[in-house]
Amino acid sequence: MKLLRVAVLASGTGTNLASILAATQNGTLSARVVLVVSNKVEAGALEIARNSNVPALHLSREQFESPEDLDQAFLCAFKEQNVELIALAGYLKKISSSIIREYKHRMLNIHPALLPSFGGKGMYGIKIHQAVLDYGCKVSGVTVHLVDEDYDSGIPILQRCVPVEQDDRPKTLAARVLEQEHKIYVEALQLFAENKIEIRGRQVVIN
Ligand code: GRF
């Protein structure tokens, strides 16, 4: 099978990147990570990429004169590697409209909650799990969704529930959710690799 050429954008530790890479290596994901980009020079994700011989790029606003120049640098890097799909994995910067337009329906994000709850600007990291616990939710979960021009508002591709336990703290809930993230992101990417996803309005048909 032809391997889907994926770019991963990450700002942090990169455990989702690591699980995607592992799945490409053990054959459960018919894709190849051809590029990893981070806005943070010290991101663990860049280190993980380098250790797997994947081109690793640090791109941030300060390196460029204008936001448009930064966008161009992203688009050039994607073109150079013939990127077919972009996977955001803990990438904390907003993606510009021009990049979103260029990769319409070909850019995914993973969010550690059941959207549309507990999403939007400023909802990231441990704050999400704290908010879920503060609300008293009995379940949380994971959403893999398409990226559109707002925060966390794109069409959901896959969602999975994760139970909230009575004695959960934000950290214990985050760990339980993260474990599912690692599985569901690979599953979602595989659906794209097998060309099984059809988007009809806001509905996702899995063929
Ligand atoms: C994950 O919880 C992901 O859902 C969120 O950021 C976190 C990234 O974790 N968007 P990692 O860098 O992949 O370990």
Short mmCIF file of C-alpha atoms and ligand atoms in Angstrom, two decimals:
data_model
loop_
_atom_site.label_atom_id
_atom_site.label_comp_id
_atom_site.label_asym_id
_atom_site.label_seq_id
_atom_site.Cartn_x
_atom_site.Cartn_y
_atom_site.Cartn_z
CA MET A 1 0.00 0.00 0.00
CA LYS A 2 1.14 3.54 -0.78
CA LEU A 3 2.26 5.29 2.40
CA LEU A 4 0.47 8.51 3.35
CA ARG A 5 3.00 11.32 3.75
CA VAL A 6 2.33 12.98 7.10
CA ALA A 7 3.79 16.09 8.75
CA VAL A 8 3.42 16.32 12.53
CA LEU A 9 3.39 19.73 14.26
CA ALA A 10 4.07 19.66 17.99
CA SER A 11 5.07 22.11 20.70
CA GLY A 12 5.70 19.75 23.59
CA THR A 13 6.85 16.37 24.77
CA GLY A 14 5.76 14.52 21.67
CA THR A 15 4.26 11.32 23.07
CA ASN A 16 1.58 11.40 20.36
CA LEU A 17 4.31 11.81 17.75
CA ALA A 18 6.15 8.86 19.30
CA SER A 19 3.06 6.65 19.11
CA ILE A 20 2.42 7.66 15.48
CA LEU A 21 6.04 6.86 14.61
CA ALA A 22 5.83 3.52 16.40
CA ALA A 23 2.67 2.64 14.44
CA THR A 24 4.37 3.48 11.14
CA GLN A 25 7.26 1.25 12.15
CA ASN A 26 5.19 -1.74 13.28
CA GLY A 27 2.92 -1.55 10.25
CA THR A 28 -0.37 -0.66 11.96
CA LEU A 29 -0.28 2.73 10.23
CA SER A 30 0.26 2.91 6.48
CA ALA A 31 1.95 6.25 6.66
CA ARG A 32 5.35 7.82 6.81
CA VAL A 33 6.15 10.81 9.00
CA VAL A 34 8.14 12.92 6.54
CA LEU A 35 8.47 16.08 8.61
CA VAL A 36 8.15 17.29 12.20
CA VAL A 37 7.81 21.02 12.89
CA SER A 38 7.85 22.77 16.24
CA ASN A 39 7.60 26.40 17.29
CA LYS A 40 9.73 25.51 20.34
CA VAL A 41 13.38 24.83 19.73
CA GLU A 42 13.62 22.63 22.85
CA ALA A 43 10.47 20.57 22.12
CA GLY A 44 10.82 16.88 22.92
CA ALA A 45 9.05 16.21 19.62
CA LEU A 46 12.02 17.56 17.65
CA GLU A 47 14.36 15.27 19.57
CA ILE A 48 12.10 12.28 18.92
CA ALA A 49 12.04 13.13 15.21
CA ARG A 50 15.81 13.42 15.00
CA ASN A 51 16.25 10.09 16.78
CA SER A 52 14.00 8.49 14.14
CA ASN A 53 15.80 10.19 11.25
CA VAL A 54 12.76 12.30 10.43
CA PRO A 55 13.49 15.86 9.19
CA ALA A 56 12.91 18.13 12.20
CA LEU A 57 12.31 21.83 11.74
CA HIS A 58 12.03 24.67 14.22
CA LEU A 59 9.82 27.41 12.78
CA SER A 60 8.70 30.36 14.87
CA ARG A 61 7.44 33.87 14.29
CA GLU A 62 10.64 35.55 15.58
CA GLN A 63 12.66 34.03 12.75
CA PHE A 64 10.67 35.91 10.12
CA GLU A 65 9.86 39.52 9.27
CA SER A 66 6.14 38.96 8.83
CA PRO A 67 3.50 36.32 9.61
CA GLU A 68 3.17 35.78 5.85
CA ASP A 69 6.86 34.87 5.61
CA LEU A 70 6.37 32.29 8.35
CA ASP A 71 3.39 30.83 6.45
CA GLN A 72 5.51 30.62 3.32
CA ALA A 73 8.22 28.76 5.22
CA PHE A 74 5.62 26.23 6.41
CA LEU A 75 4.14 25.79 2.96
CA CYS A 76 7.60 25.41 1.35
CA ALA A 77 8.57 22.77 3.91
CA PHE A 78 5.30 20.88 3.31
CA LYS A 79 5.75 21.03 -0.47
CA GLU A 80 9.39 19.99 -0.29
CA GLN A 81 8.37 16.80 1.53
CA ASN A 82 5.19 16.27 -0.56
CA VAL A 83 3.12 16.35 2.62
CA GLU A 84 -0.38 14.94 2.08
CA LEU A 85 -1.76 15.27 5.58
CA ILE A 86 -0.85 17.41 8.59
CA ALA A 87 -1.35 16.12 12.13
CA LEU A 88 -1.25 18.62 14.97
CA ALA A 89 -0.15 16.88 18.14
CA GLY A 90 0.02 19.32 21.01
CA TYR A 91 0.82 22.24 18.69
CA LEU A 92 -0.02 25.39 20.60
CA LYS A 93 0.12 28.04 17.88
CA LYS A 94 -2.84 29.01 15.74
CA ILE A 95 -2.51 27.85 12.16
CA SER A 96 -3.03 30.66 9.66
CA SER A 97 -5.97 30.71 7.27
CA SER A 98 -3.78 30.39 4.19
CA ILE A 99 -2.31 27.10 5.43
CA ILE A 100 -5.74 25.82 6.51
CA ARG A 101 -7.16 26.63 3.06
CA GLU A 102 -4.27 24.86 1.34
CA TYR A 103 -4.80 21.71 3.44
CA LYS A 104 -8.60 21.79 3.71
CA HIS A 105 -9.85 18.46 5.09
CA ARG A 106 -6.24 17.31 5.25
CA MET A 107 -5.27 18.74 8.64
CA LEU A 108 -6.11 16.99 11.92
CA ASN A 109 -5.83 17.93 15.56
CA ILE A 110 -6.20 15.87 18.70
CA HIS A 111 -7.96 17.36 21.72
CA PRO A 112 -7.97 15.65 25.13
CA ALA A 113 -11.71 16.09 25.82
CA LEU A 114 -15.06 15.46 24.17
CA LEU A 115 -15.59 18.50 21.95
CA PRO A 116 -17.46 20.80 21.80
CA SER A 117 -17.14 20.70 25.60
CA PHE A 118 -13.91 21.88 27.19
CA GLY A 119 -12.42 23.30 24.01
CA GLY A 120 -11.65 26.71 22.56
CA LYS A 121 -9.02 29.38 23.08
CA GLY A 122 -6.99 28.88 26.24
CA MET A 123 -8.28 25.35 26.79
CA TYR A 124 -5.15 23.28 26.66
CA GLY A 125 -3.04 20.99 28.79
CA ILE A 126 -3.92 20.35 32.40
CA LYS A 127 -6.53 23.19 32.41
CA ILE A 128 -8.86 20.97 30.37
CA HIS A 129 -8.77 18.10 32.86
CA GLN A 130 -9.11 20.51 35.79
CA ALA A 131 -12.23 21.99 34.15
CA VAL A 132 -13.70 18.52 33.53
CA LEU A 133 -13.20 17.62 37.21
CA ASP A 134 -14.47 21.00 38.46
CA TYR A 135 -17.66 20.49 36.46
CA GLY A 136 -18.14 17.06 38.01
CA CYS A 137 -18.19 15.14 34.71
CA LYS A 138 -18.41 11.37 34.91
CA VAL A 139 -16.80 10.88 31.52
CA SER A 140 -14.22 12.73 29.52
CA GLY A 141 -12.54 11.60 26.36
CA VAL A 142 -10.62 12.36 23.22
CA THR A 143 -11.55 14.03 19.95
CA VAL A 144 -9.66 13.85 16.68
CA HIS A 145 -11.02 16.57 14.43
CA LEU A 146 -10.33 18.46 11.24
CA VAL A 147 -8.74 21.84 11.71
CA ASP A 148 -10.71 24.89 10.69
CA GLU A 149 -10.15 28.56 11.37
CA ASP A 150 -11.38 28.57 14.95
CA TYR A 151 -10.00 26.82 18.00
CA ASP A 152 -11.23 23.23 18.33
CA SER A 153 -14.30 23.76 16.15
CA GLY A 154 -13.53 21.57 13.13
CA ILE A 155 -15.54 18.49 12.18
CA PRO A 156 -14.90 15.54 14.54
CA ILE A 157 -13.46 12.46 12.83
CA LEU A 158 -13.29 10.11 15.83
CA GLN A 159 -14.21 10.50 19.48
CA ARG A 160 -13.74 8.15 22.40
CA CYS A 161 -14.94 8.25 25.99
CA VAL A 162 -12.68 7.89 28.99
CA PRO A 163 -14.19 7.36 32.46
CA VAL A 164 -13.59 9.86 35.22
CA GLU A 165 -12.79 8.07 38.49
CA GLN A 166 -13.93 9.38 41.88
CA ASP A 167 -10.43 10.03 43.14
CA ASP A 168 -9.10 11.55 39.92
CA ARG A 169 -6.79 14.54 39.97
CA PRO A 170 -6.13 16.48 36.76
CA LYS A 171 -2.89 14.53 36.29
CA THR A 172 -4.41 11.06 36.71
CA LEU A 173 -7.24 11.91 34.33
CA ALA A 174 -4.77 13.39 31.82
CA ALA A 175 -2.74 10.17 31.89
CA ARG A 176 -5.84 8.00 31.28
CA VAL A 177 -6.90 10.26 28.41
CA LEU A 178 -3.40 10.33 26.91
CA GLU A 179 -3.32 6.55 26.76
CA GLN A 180 -6.43 6.66 24.54
CA GLU A 181 -5.03 9.55 22.48
CA HIS A 182 -2.15 7.38 21.41
CA LYS A 183 -4.55 4.76 20.04
CA ILE A 184 -7.23 6.93 18.49
CA TYR A 185 -4.82 9.23 16.60
CA VAL A 186 -3.26 6.25 14.87
CA GLU A 187 -6.74 4.89 14.03
CA ALA A 188 -7.85 8.22 12.58
CA LEU A 189 -4.69 8.55 10.52
CA GLN A 190 -5.11 5.02 9.21
CA LEU A 191 -8.63 5.90 8.01
CA PHE A 192 -7.10 8.72 5.97
CA ALA A 193 -4.27 6.48 4.75
CA GLU A 194 -6.87 3.99 3.50
CA ASN A 195 -8.87 6.82 1.95
CA LYS A 196 -11.93 5.81 3.93
CA ILE A 197 -13.01 9.26 5.04
CA GLU A 198 -15.66 11.18 3.16
CA ILE A 199 -16.81 14.59 4.38
CA ARG A 200 -20.41 15.58 3.65
CA GLY A 201 -21.16 18.94 5.22
CA ARG A 202 -20.34 18.37 8.90
CA GLN A 203 -20.97 14.65 8.60
CA VAL A 204 -18.09 12.21 8.34
CA VAL A 205 -18.82 9.03 6.47
CA ILE A 206 -16.39 6.19 7.08
CA ASN A 207 -16.42 3.98 3.99
C1 GRF B 1 -2.06 15.97 24.17
O1 GRF B 1 -2.83 15.83 25.31
C2 GRF B 1 -2.90 16.49 23.02
O2 GRF B 1 -4.20 16.05 23.05
C3 GRF B 1 -2.85 17.96 23.26
O3 GRF B 1 -1.54 18.22 23.69
C4 GRF B 1 -1.01 17.06 24.31
C5 GRF B 1 0.27 16.73 23.61
O4 GRF B 1 0.96 15.71 24.25
N1 GRF B 1 -3.31 18.69 22.10
P1 GRF B 1 2.27 15.09 23.61
O5 GRF B 1 3.24 16.25 23.31
O6 GRF B 1 1.87 14.39 22.34
O7 GRF B 1 2.79 14.19 24.64
#
